[in-house]
Tab-separated table of N, CA and C in Angstrom:
chain	number	residue	atom	x	y	z
R	248	MET	N	-56.502	16.129	48.593
R	248	MET	CA	-57.703	15.531	49.078
R	248	MET	C	-57.641	14.034	48.875
R	249	LYS	N	-57.967	13.300	49.896
R	249	LYS	CA	-57.896	11.854	49.831
R	249	LYS	C	-59.140	11.288	49.174
R	250	HIS	N	-58.932	10.074	48.655
R	250	HIS	CA	-60.058	9.398	48.011
R	250	HIS	C	-61.122	9.095	49.045
R	251	ALA	N	-62.284	9.341	48.672
R	251	ALA	CA	-63.381	9.151	49.618
R	251	ALA	C	-63.724	7.680	49.766
R	252	ARG	N	-63.580	6.948	48.668
R	252	ARG	CA	-63.954	5.551	48.798
R	252	ARG	C	-62.799	4.730	49.341
R	253	ASN	N	-63.097	3.610	49.821
R	253	ASN	CA	-62.128	2.715	50.432
R	253	ASN	C	-61.491	1.862	49.344
R	254	ASN	N	-60.147	1.910	49.199
R	254	ASN	CA	-59.441	1.137	48.178
R	254	ASN	C	-59.071	-0.225	48.733
R	255	GLU	N	-59.601	-1.200	48.126
R	255	GLU	CA	-59.268	-2.568	48.510
R	255	GLU	C	-58.100	-3.044	47.641
R	256	LEU	N	-57.530	-4.158	48.017
R	256	LEU	CA	-56.404	-4.737	47.281
R	256	LEU	C	-56.809	-5.037	45.840
R	257	SER	N	-57.977	-5.604	45.658
R	257	SER	CA	-58.414	-5.944	44.299
R	257	SER	C	-58.601	-4.683	43.461
R	258	ASP	N	-59.072	-3.601	44.064
R	258	ASP	CA	-59.217	-2.336	43.336
R	258	ASP	C	-57.851	-1.798	42.915
R	259	ARG	N	-56.904	-1.862	43.818
R	259	ARG	CA	-55.548	-1.367	43.501
R	259	ARG	C	-54.911	-2.211	42.414
R	260	ARG	N	-55.123	-3.526	42.468
R	260	ARG	CA	-54.529	-4.408	41.461
R	260	ARG	C	-55.144	-4.137	40.090
R	261	SER	N	-56.439	-3.979	40.032
R	261	SER	CA	-57.082	-3.726	38.732
R	261	SER	C	-56.658	-2.357	38.189
R	262	ALA	N	-56.519	-1.367	39.055
R	262	ALA	CA	-56.071	-0.046	38.618
R	262	ALA	C	-54.652	-0.123	38.084
R	263	ALA	N	-53.786	-0.894	38.733
R	263	ALA	CA	-52.404	-1.049	38.277
R	263	ALA	C	-52.357	-1.757	36.927
R	264	SER	N	-53.151	-2.808	36.758
R	264	SER	CA	-53.147	-3.530	35.483
R	264	SER	C	-53.736	-2.658	34.376
R	265	GLU	N	-54.738	-1.841	34.677
R	265	GLU	CA	-55.285	-0.924	33.682
R	265	GLU	C	-54.241	0.126	33.285
R	266	ALA	N	-53.499	0.610	34.259
R	266	ALA	CA	-52.457	1.593	33.965
R	266	ALA	C	-51.364	0.977	33.088
R	267	LYS	N	-50.976	-0.264	33.389
R	267	LYS	CA	-49.972	-0.946	32.566
R	267	LYS	C	-50.488	-1.142	31.145
R	268	ALA	N	-51.757	-1.543	31.030
R	268	ALA	CA	-52.334	-1.741	29.703
R	268	ALA	C	-52.382	-0.424	28.943
R	269	ALA	N	-52.723	0.662	29.637
R	269	ALA	CA	-52.753	1.968	28.980
R	269	ALA	C	-51.361	2.381	28.516
R	270	LEU	N	-50.345	2.152	29.335
R	270	LEU	CA	-48.965	2.457	28.936
R	270	LEU	C	-48.546	1.622	27.734
R	271	LEU	N	-48.916	0.334	27.741
R	271	LEU	CA	-48.565	-0.536	26.624
R	271	LEU	C	-49.260	-0.083	25.344
R	272	ASN	N	-50.507	0.283	25.440
R	272	ASN	CA	-51.228	0.779	24.263
R	272	ASN	C	-50.622	2.090	23.764
R	273	ALA	N	-50.261	2.968	24.693
R	273	ALA	CA	-49.635	4.234	24.286
R	273	ALA	C	-48.308	3.967	23.584
R	274	PHE	N	-47.525	2.997	24.086
R	274	PHE	CA	-46.244	2.647	23.454
R	274	PHE	C	-46.474	2.109	22.052
R	275	ARG	N	-47.471	1.216	21.911
R	275	ARG	CA	-47.742	0.626	20.597
R	275	ARG	C	-48.187	1.689	19.594
R	276	THR	N	-49.045	2.596	20.013
R	276	THR	CA	-49.495	3.639	19.077
R	276	THR	C	-48.354	4.578	18.713
R	277	ALA	N	-47.501	4.891	19.691
R	277	ALA	CA	-46.350	5.752	19.398
R	277	ALA	C	-45.387	5.042	18.459
R	278	LYS	N	-45.206	3.745	18.670
R	278	LYS	CA	-44.310	2.966	17.809
R	278	LYS	C	-44.867	2.908	16.390
R	279	ASP	N	-46.171	2.675	16.260
R	279	ASP	CA	-46.780	2.627	14.932
R	279	ASP	C	-46.725	3.991	14.249
R	280	ALA	N	-46.892	5.049	15.023
R	280	ALA	CA	-46.842	6.393	14.444
R	280	ALA	C	-45.421	6.747	13.994
R	281	ALA	N	-44.436	6.244	14.717
R	281	ALA	CA	-43.038	6.575	14.405
R	281	ALA	C	-42.428	5.639	13.373
R	282	GLU	N	-43.162	4.622	12.942
R	282	GLU	CA	-42.616	3.628	12.006
R	282	GLU	C	-42.118	4.252	10.701
R	283	PRO	N	-42.877	5.137	10.028
R	283	PRO	CA	-42.364	5.713	8.767
R	283	PRO	C	-41.081	6.517	8.974
R	284	THR	N	-41.023	7.312	10.034
R	284	THR	CA	-39.805	8.090	10.267
R	284	THR	C	-38.653	7.176	10.640
R	285	ARG	N	-38.954	6.092	11.367
R	285	ARG	CA	-37.891	5.141	11.717
R	285	ARG	C	-37.336	4.489	10.460
R	286	LEU	N	-38.248	4.087	9.559
R	286	LEU	CA	-37.794	3.484	8.307
R	286	LEU	C	-36.996	4.480	7.472
R	287	ALA	N	-37.423	5.729	7.445
R	287	ALA	CA	-36.694	6.756	6.689
R	287	ALA	C	-35.305	6.969	7.282
R	288	LYS	N	-35.238	7.043	8.595
R	288	LYS	CA	-33.930	7.224	9.244
R	288	LYS	C	-33.034	6.016	8.996
R	289	GLN	N	-33.627	4.826	9.044
R	289	GLN	CA	-32.844	3.619	8.804
R	289	GLN	C	-32.312	3.614	7.366
R	290	ALA	N	-33.160	3.994	6.407
R	290	ALA	CA	-32.716	4.057	5.013
R	290	ALA	C	-31.620	5.108	4.843
R	291	GLU	N	-31.772	6.239	5.523
R	291	GLU	CA	-30.753	7.288	5.445
R	291	GLU	C	-29.424	6.798	6.025
R	292	ARG	N	-29.492	6.117	7.176
R	292	ARG	CA	-28.262	5.565	7.770
R	292	ARG	C	-27.621	4.538	6.853
R	293	GLN	N	-28.463	3.718	6.184
R	293	GLN	CA	-27.945	2.723	5.244
R	293	GLN	C	-27.250	3.410	4.073
R	294	ALA	N	-27.864	4.474	3.567
R	294	ALA	CA	-27.255	5.213	2.448
R	294	ALA	C	-25.937	5.844	2.862
R	295	VAL	N	-25.900	6.402	4.063
R	295	VAL	CA	-24.654	7.003	4.566
R	295	VAL	C	-23.576	5.938	4.716
R	296	ALA	N	-23.962	4.757	5.223
R	296	ALA	CA	-22.991	3.670	5.393
R	296	ALA	C	-22.468	3.197	4.039
R	297	GLU	N	-23.361	3.100	3.042
R	297	GLU	CA	-22.918	2.677	1.707
R	297	GLU	C	-21.986	3.715	1.091
R	298	ALA	N	-22.322	4.994	1.252
R	298	ALA	CA	-21.459	6.057	0.715
R	298	ALA	C	-20.095	6.015	1.399
R	299	ARG	N	-20.090	5.797	2.704
R	299	ARG	CA	-18.826	5.713	3.449
R	299	ARG	C	-17.993	4.534	2.943
R	300	GLU	N	-18.653	3.405	2.698
R	300	GLU	CA	-17.944	2.225	2.189
R	300	GLU	C	-17.388	2.486	0.791
R	301	GLU	N	-18.157	3.189	-0.047
R	301	GLU	CA	-17.661	3.518	-1.393
R	301	GLU	C	-16.445	4.439	-1.316
R	302	ARG	N	-16.500	5.428	-0.422
R	302	ARG	CA	-15.346	6.338	-0.267
R	302	ARG	C	-14.128	5.576	0.236
R	303	ARG	N	-14.338	4.643	1.171
R	303	ARG	CA	-13.225	3.845	1.689
R	303	ARG	C	-12.621	2.996	0.574
R	304	ALA	N	-13.497	2.360	-0.234
R	304	ALA	CA	-13.011	1.537	-1.349
R	304	ALA	C	-12.249	2.396	-2.351
R	305	GLU	N	-12.736	3.602	-2.621
R	305	GLU	CA	-12.042	4.506	-3.552
R	305	GLU	C	-10.669	4.902	-3.005
R	306	ARG	N	-10.620	5.208	-1.698
R	306	ARG	CA	-9.325	5.550	-1.077
R	306	ARG	C	-8.357	4.383	-1.183
R	307	GLU	N	-8.841	3.174	-0.927
R	307	GLU	CA	-7.962	2.005	-1.025
R	307	GLU	C	-7.489	1.796	-2.451
R	308	ARG	N	-8.397	1.994	-3.441
R	308	ARG	CA	-8.014	1.831	-4.838
R	308	ARG	C	-6.948	2.850	-5.225
R	309	VAL	N	-7.148	4.097	-4.820
R	309	VAL	CA	-6.166	5.148	-5.129
R	309	VAL	C	-4.832	4.835	-4.453
R	310	LYS	N	-4.902	4.389	-3.207
R	310	LYS	CA	-3.677	4.059	-2.480
R	310	LYS	C	-2.940	2.896	-3.157
R	311	ARG	N	-3.716	1.885	-3.607
R	311	ARG	CA	-3.111	0.731	-4.278
R	311	ARG	C	-2.477	1.154	-5.596
R	312	GLU	N	-3.183	2.021	-6.360
R	312	GLU	CA	-2.616	2.500	-7.624
R	312	GLU	C	-1.345	3.308	-7.387
R	313	GLU	N	-1.358	4.137	-6.358
R	313	GLU	CA	-0.166	4.939	-6.034
R	313	GLU	C	1.001	4.024	-5.655
R	314	LEU	N	0.698	2.993	-4.887
R	314	LEU	CA	1.746	2.039	-4.502
R	314	LEU	C	2.297	1.329	-5.729
R	315	GLU	N	1.399	0.906	-6.639
R	315	GLU	CA	1.864	0.239	-7.861
R	315	GLU	C	2.710	1.186	-8.713
R	316	ARG	N	2.272	2.460	-8.806
R	316	ARG	CA	3.055	3.452	-9.555
R	316	ARG	C	4.431	3.639	-8.931
R	317	ALA	N	4.465	3.710	-7.601
R	317	ALA	CA	5.744	3.890	-6.910
R	317	ALA	C	6.638	2.672	-7.128
R	318	GLN	N	6.043	1.481	-7.074
R	318	GLN	CA	6.839	0.272	-7.296
R	318	GLN	C	7.365	0.225	-8.725
R	319	ALA	N	6.539	0.629	-9.691
R	319	ALA	CA	6.982	0.637	-11.086
R	319	ALA	C	8.109	1.653	-11.284
R	320	ALA	N	7.962	2.822	-10.668
R	320	ALA	CA	9.015	3.840	-10.778
R	320	ALA	C	10.300	3.347	-10.123
R	321	GLU	N	10.164	2.691	-8.976
R	321	GLU	CA	11.352	2.156	-8.294
R	321	GLU	C	12.015	1.070	-9.135
R	322	ALA	N	11.211	0.195	-9.741
R	322	ALA	CA	11.773	-0.852	-10.592
R	322	ALA	C	12.474	-0.239	-11.803
R	323	GLU	N	11.868	0.799	-12.372
R	323	GLU	CA	12.481	1.469	-13.522
R	323	GLU	C	13.794	2.134	-13.116
R	324	ARG	N	13.781	2.807	-11.958
R	324	ARG	CA	14.994	3.456	-11.479
R	324	ARG	C	16.086	2.422	-11.202
R	325	GLN	N	15.675	1.297	-10.612
R	325	GLN	CA	16.648	0.247	-10.303
R	325	GLN	C	17.207	-0.360	-11.594
R	326	ALA	N	16.342	-0.563	-12.604
R	326	ALA	CA	16.812	-1.098	-13.879
R	326	ALA	C	17.785	-0.117	-14.536
R	327	ALA	N	17.487	1.181	-14.451
R	327	ALA	CA	18.398	2.182	-15.025
R	327	ALA	C	19.735	2.176	-14.292
R	328	ALA	N	19.671	2.043	-12.957
R	328	ALA	CA	20.913	1.999	-12.176
R	328	ALA	C	21.722	0.756	-12.526
R	329	GLU	N	21.024	-0.387	-12.696
R	329	GLU	CA	21.735	-1.614	-13.072
R	329	GLU	C	22.348	-1.487	-14.464
R	330	ALA	N	21.607	-0.880	-15.397
R	330	ALA	CA	22.136	-0.690	-16.754
R	330	ALA	C	23.354	0.233	-16.724
R	331	GLU	N	23.282	1.296	-15.913
R	331	GLU	CA	24.421	2.209	-15.798
R	331	GLU	C	25.623	1.490	-15.175
R	332	ALA	N	25.368	0.691	-14.144
R	332	ALA	CA	26.460	-0.051	-13.511
R	332	ALA	C	27.064	-1.048	-14.496
R	333	ARG	N	26.195	-1.705	-15.295
R	333	ARG	CA	26.683	-2.652	-16.296
R	333	ARG	C	27.514	-1.933	-17.353
R	334	ALA	N	27.059	-0.758	-17.775
R	334	ALA	CA	27.802	0.019	-18.780
R	334	ALA	C	29.153	0.451	-18.210
R	335	ASP	N	29.171	0.888	-16.936
R	335	ASP	CA	30.437	1.262	-16.300
R	335	ASP	C	31.387	0.074	-16.229
R	336	ALA	N	30.845	-1.085	-15.848
R	336	ALA	CA	31.686	-2.290	-15.746
R	336	ALA	C	32.227	-2.674	-17.123
R	337	ASP	N	31.374	-2.573	-18.163
R	337	ASP	CA	31.833	-2.893	-19.516
R	337	ASP	C	32.915	-1.907	-19.969
R	338	ALA	N	32.732	-0.627	-19.641
R	338	ALA	CA	33.733	0.376	-20.028
R	338	ALA	C	35.055	0.118	-19.303
R	339	ARG	N	34.966	-0.207	-18.012
R	339	ARG	CA	36.212	-0.522	-17.273
R	339	ARG	C	36.894	-1.757	-17.843
R	340	GLU	N	36.080	-2.771	-18.180
R	340	GLU	CA	36.651	-3.994	-18.742
R	340	GLU	C	37.307	-3.711	-20.093
R	341	ALA	N	36.653	-2.884	-20.923
R	341	ALA	CA	37.229	-2.532	-22.225
R	341	ALA	C	38.522	-1.742	-22.039
R	342	ALA	N	38.541	-0.832	-21.051
R	342	ALA	CA	39.756	-0.055	-20.789
R	342	ALA	C	40.877	-0.976	-20.316
R	343	ASP	N	40.529	-1.927	-19.444
R	343	ASP	CA	41.543	-2.883	-18.980
R	343	ASP	C	42.080	-3.712	-20.140
R	344	LYS	N	41.188	-4.182	-21.013
R	344	LYS	CA	41.629	-4.990	-22.159
R	344	LYS	C	42.513	-4.153	-23.085
R	345	ASP	N	42.144	-2.896	-23.287
R	345	ASP	CA	42.938	-2.007	-24.136
R	345	ASP	C	44.328	-1.798	-23.527
R	346	ARG	N	44.344	-1.556	-22.203
R	346	ARG	CA	45.631	-1.364	-21.520
R	346	ARG	C	46.498	-2.622	-21.630
R	347	ILE	N	45.883	-3.774	-21.436
R	347	ILE	CA	46.631	-5.037	-21.529
R	347	ILE	C	47.154	-5.227	-22.951
R	348	ALA	N	46.323	-4.899	-23.947
R	348	ALA	CA	46.761	-5.037	-25.346
R	348	ALA	C	47.940	-4.111	-25.634
R	349	ARG	N	47.859	-2.864	-25.108
R	349	ARG	CA	48.974	-1.935	-25.309
R	349	ARG	C	50.238	-2.435	-24.623
R	350	VAL	N	50.094	-2.978	-23.399
R	350	VAL	CA	51.271	-3.500	-22.680
R	350	VAL	C	51.894	-4.650	-23.464
R	351	ILE	N	51.028	-5.530	-23.973
R	351	ILE	CA	51.544	-6.670	-24.751
R	351	ILE	C	52.220	-6.173	-26.031
R	352	ALA	N	51.618	-5.195	-26.689
R	352	ALA	CA	52.212	-4.651	-27.916
R	352	ALA	C	53.542	-3.971	-27.594
R	353	ASP	N	53.613	-3.208	-26.496
R	353	ASP	CA	54.870	-2.572	-26.095
R	353	ASP	C	55.928	-3.616	-25.786
R	354	GLU	N	55.506	-4.657	-25.081
R	354	GLU	CA	56.445	-5.737	-24.739
R	354	GLU	C	56.971	-6.403	-26.011
R	355	ALA	N	56.082	-6.642	-26.981
R	355	ALA	CA	56.506	-7.259	-28.244
R	355	ALA	C	57.450	-6.325	-28.998
R	356	ALA	N	57.143	-5.010	-28.978
R	356	ALA	CA	58.014	-4.053	-29.654
R	356	ALA	C	59.380	-4.017	-28.979
R	357	ARG	N	59.431	-4.029	-27.645
R	357	ARG	CA	60.719	-4.050	-26.933
R	357	ARG	C	61.505	-5.318	-27.251
R	358	LYS	N	60.793	-6.457	-27.308
R	358	LYS	CA	61.473	-7.720	-27.639
R	358	LYS	C	62.036	-7.663	-29.059
R	359	ALA	N	61.218	-7.116	-29.971
R	359	ALA	CA	61.676	-7.024	-31.363
R	359	ALA	C	62.897	-6.118	-31.442
R	360	ALA	N	62.871	-4.989	-30.715
R	360	ALA	CA	64.013	-4.076	-30.718
R	360	ALA	C	65.233	-4.755	-30.104
R	361	ARG	N	65.033	-5.496	-29.005
R	361	ARG	CA	66.139	-6.194	-28.353
R	361	ARG	C	66.719	-7.255	-29.289
R	362	ASP	N	65.797	-8.015	-29.952
R	362	ASP	CA	66.268	-9.047	-30.876
R	362	ASP	C	67.029	-8.422	-32.049
R	363	LEU	N	66.560	-7.264	-32.502
R	363	LEU	CA	67.252	-6.593	-33.598
R	363	LEU	C	68.656	-6.158	-33.156
R	364	ARG	N	68.731	-5.598	-31.938
R	364	ARG	CA	70.052	-5.198	-31.422
R	364	ARG	C	70.959	-6.422	-31.287
R	365	TYR	N	70.406	-7.507	-30.781
R	365	TYR	CA	71.194	-8.718	-30.617
R	365	TYR	C	71.680	-9.223	-31.984
R	366	ALA	N	70.790	-9.209	-32.953
R	366	ALA	CA	71.157	-9.675	-34.294
R	366	ALA	C	72.208	-8.759	-34.896
R	367	ASN	N	72.104	-7.438	-34.700
R	367	ASN	CA	73.102	-6.505	-35.220
R	367	ASN	C	74.444	-6.732	-34.555
R	368	ARG	N	74.448	-6.975	-33.260
R	368	ARG	CA	75.702	-7.240	-32.542
R	368	ARG	C	76.348	-8.518	-33.064
R	369	LYS	N	75.545	-9.530	-33.271
R	369	LYS	CA	76.077	-10.790	-33.797
R	369	LYS	C	76.658	-10.574	-35.200
R	370	ALA	N	75.951	-9.764	-35.960
R	370	ALA	CA	76.398	-9.525	-37.334
R	370	ALA	C	77.711	-8.759	-37.320
R	371	ARG	N	77.893	-7.816	-36.385
R	371	ARG	CA	79.119	-7.063	-36.308
R	371	ARG	C	80.275	-7.960	-35.871
R	372	LYS	N	80.030	-8.885	-34.965
R	372	LYS	CA	81.080	-9.751	-34.478
R	372	LYS	C	81.525	-10.754	-35.520
R	373	SER	N	80.682	-11.155	-36.368
R	373	SER	CA	81.100	-12.174	-37.320
R	373	SER	C	81.628	-11.643	-38.598
């Protein structure tokens, strides 16, 4: 059913502005009514974000400690390997020195034996 009265431009404009004002008032009342729940949700999101940040910081701390432990173990293993290599080198050097000393002692003994033979031969000839 159509409106019985005649709608003029000014009537339509005032009706439109009243409708806009009613929508704006409805929005404001809904916003004011939802304010406590909005604040609660915002606080909850903030708490979740803080908890997430704490978990991330804990993961990083654990990861850093694990890395430091691994580096310390690697340094210890490397120091043990260097000590073992040094001990092997010292043992080889001692063995070489011992061998050289034995060779020199054998050489001196051979010279002494040769000199003794030479002296005995000279003694027999004279």
